[in-house]
Amino acid sequence: MKNPSADETHEEQAIRAWLAGSVPTQAPSSLRETLESVTASRPAGYRSRSWQAGRLARLLGAAAAVAIVAMVVASLFNYSRSPAGQSSPTLGGTASLTPAPTSTSKTASGSNWRLVTGQLPNPQPGEASPGGPSVFARPDGGFVAFIVRQDKDFKAESEVLTSSDGAIWTTQSALHGSVEAVAYSGKTAVAVGCSNYGGPGDGTNSFMSWTTSDFKTWQSAILPGDASGPQCVYNVARGPGGYVAETFTQTGSNLFWSSGDGTSWKRVTPIGLPLNANVDAMISVAGGYAFEGFLTDRPATWFSPDGVKWTQTWTGPTPIGSEYYRLGTVLPAIGGGYVSFGSVDTRRPIWTSRDGLHWTLSRTLSQDEAPGRGRFPTYEIGPHGYVAAAGGSIDTATNLAGPPQVWSSTDGTSWQLETLPAAVSKMPADFAWVVSDGTHVVIEWKNDTGIYLLVE
Amino acid sequence: MAWEIPLQLLRGSKEPSLDSSITSDAHPDESAVDRVRRNQRVEAFTAFDDARLLRSYRLATLVLRNRDEAEDATQEAIARAWSRWNTLRDLSRFDVWFDRILVNVCRNRLRHARTIRVVELDDAMAEPASDMHAGALSRMALTPAFERLTPDQRIVVVLRYWRDLSVDEIAERLAVPAGTVKSRLHYALKSMREAMAPLEEATR
């Protein structure tokens, strides 16, 4: 390292010294193995015995198939979008799309998955960033999608589309911002997010909400608070105290807001919630709200009747070695109550709860028994049972990125890998998300060439 | 012409030892030009010596503040670089080109920050902080101050104060105007200064 410049402030010198003191002394051997394996990617099938399978899944899932996917997809499907479905949002317009190109597969579990392409616009053509999920289920049936684009100054715009079945989508409107979560009260939807996530921290980013009853017109509102930095509102729930929204700061503390109508918000200081409580999910439960999260090294839950006063209701098991138990997304359980498919670093605990506030470790699956080994599976309850989806793992025969994978289960403990339409096998996915409106199940994934859906 | 730059320019301290199965793996329909380019790519990546690997891993570690994520990010950047070789027009610019890929991968991962468990990196210190003042700040204030920065702010801070790159060199790596780099640095330092101030007062 060079000597600090003489005209640097002492803060800059401190930063320089801190960075120099934080660097690792050696690179992991996996990097050399990666290099060797990548450069030896021919002949097909070649694989170093020491290759780390778990990391490989992420690695080549993100990269190796990128070069061929556009050609493969283009040859498999005939994109036939109307102008209304192009990337430019069409305010209030109805996309008269031709029937979505689909292919189907009937699986042993009875599911009938249809591949849907070309219905949702590509948010960032040519960009590798997978972004977060775009499709949300509506409790009154159907789905809404927010397709977020950002300009060079990080200002976000979301194209809003709706669908009754997950397969045919209609452009409804556009929002100035990035939507992260949605809560409902009857026909009223309250979306939360931010105006320009990841911006330069110069005061141009704001915590935002948008309220609608028809997805065509929206009333936007700014939630009070300093949104500098990569901050957005990530959670919103509706309960007896109205809407409660939450986010976390980069320093780990939580920010809460409350609103009676979803348009007028006030900051609230949570009482009884430790500063270092991290949220995995915030949901509405009987009589109030549940904050499902973790404290440093173990899962925990808190209950609040109003979003302000919180009481810790449960503390989960302590870590096993360096592996920390976590809750995951909380779902209604088949037969009543709640279920959460959580994670330890190498195993998958299944949590059950009668009230969403007290949890029992029902069973712990090995990674081989659970969906999405080495990936980040998402879970949902559909009309025929539980469904899990995850981004692709590596195809050891071709060294190419893997397609998304989908599993089903009727009890949450025994999972069957679903058979998907053959064309999916050529489509890489870093992540896959699953949502259901109770009638249809939609699996979503993104790659450089667009957003793709599987609908059942 | 870019492809005429000697490959020796790319070599580090180690001489590349190419696997014969790679260089002889010519496809029947591959043109001579394609074959040359493929071999250039193999050579460039083989010249990716341990020092380069460590430097890349360190850059990712400092930006992400998580060694596991940094390991994954560096692996991903290597694979992306391999698959996007045709975007490198000038072989002598390999380092700049690869840095750009790596910081883009880090930026994307930070956008999924909820999946990244930030860990304290001090146990992997290569050298102690150079003075008591900086040492105290590093534990108490600099880590949270850095973590509140946006992904782009983190990247410019690391490139400026760890890599010792000039504003123009950073701009080249990020493919943004120099003014944008200055702006990001300004707001990053402002944000860190504000976060550090209370604890700095307390340590005096």
JSON list of C-alpha atoms in Angstrom, two decimals, chain A residues 36 39-43 46, chain B residues 16-27 35 38-39 42 46:
[
{"chain": "A", "resi": 36, "resn": "GLU", "atom": "CA", "xyz": [-8.63, -24.37, -13.74]},
{"chain": "A", "resi": 39, "resn": "THR", "atom": "CA", "xyz": [-10.40, -22.79, -18.55]},
{"chain": "A", "resi": 40, "resn": "ALA", "atom": "CA", "xyz": [-10.74, -26.53, -18.97]},
{"chain": "A", "resi": 41, "resn": "SER", "atom": "CA", "xyz": [-14.39, -26.35, -19.89]},
{"chain": "A", "resi": 42, "resn": "ARG", "atom": "CA", "xyz": [-13.69, -28.41, -22.99]},
{"chain": "A", "resi": 43, "resn": "PRO", "atom": "CA", "xyz": [-14.05, -31.22, -23.58]},
{"chain": "A", "resi": 46, "resn": "TYR", "atom": "CA", "xyz": [-14.38, -32.54, -17.84]},
{"chain": "B", "resi": 16, "resn": "PRO", "atom": "CA", "xyz": [1.53, -20.59, -17.88]},
{"chain": "B", "resi": 17, "resn": "SER", "atom": "CA", "xyz": [1.48, -24.35, -18.08]},
{"chain": "B", "resi": 18, "resn": "LEU", "atom": "CA", "xyz": [-1.27, -25.14, -20.49]},
{"chain": "B", "resi": 19, "resn": "ASP", "atom": "CA", "xyz": [-3.06, -28.40, -20.33]},
{"chain": "B", "resi": 20, "resn": "SER", "atom": "CA", "xyz": [-2.54, -30.12, -23.64]},
{"chain": "B", "resi": 21, "resn": "SER", "atom": "CA", "xyz": [-6.13, -31.27, -23.62]},
{"chain": "B", "resi": 22, "resn": "ILE", "atom": "CA", "xyz": [-7.18, -27.65, -23.82]},
{"chain": "B", "resi": 23, "resn": "THR", "atom": "CA", "xyz": [-4.99, -26.45, -26.63]},
{"chain": "B", "resi": 24, "resn": "SER", "atom": "CA", "xyz": [-5.59, -29.51, -28.75]},
{"chain": "B", "resi": 25, "resn": "ASP", "atom": "CA", "xyz": [-9.32, -29.34, -28.30]},
{"chain": "B", "resi": 26, "resn": "ALA", "atom": "CA", "xyz": [-10.03, -27.72, -31.64]},
{"chain": "B", "resi": 27, "resn": "HIS", "atom": "CA", "xyz": [-13.44, -28.12, -33.09]},
{"chain": "B", "resi": 35, "resn": "ARG", "atom": "CA", "xyz": [-8.67, -20.99, -32.47]},
{"chain": "B", "resi": 38, "resn": "ARG", "atom": "CA", "xyz": [-9.55, -19.26, -27.77]},
{"chain": "B", "resi": 39, "resn": "ASN", "atom": "CA", "xyz": [-5.93, -19.96, -27.04]},
{"chain": "B", "resi": 42, "resn": "VAL", "atom": "CA", "xyz": [-6.76, -19.69, -22.11]},
{"chain": "B", "resi": 46, "resn": "THR", "atom": "CA", "xyz": [-3.70, -19.15, -17.01]}
]
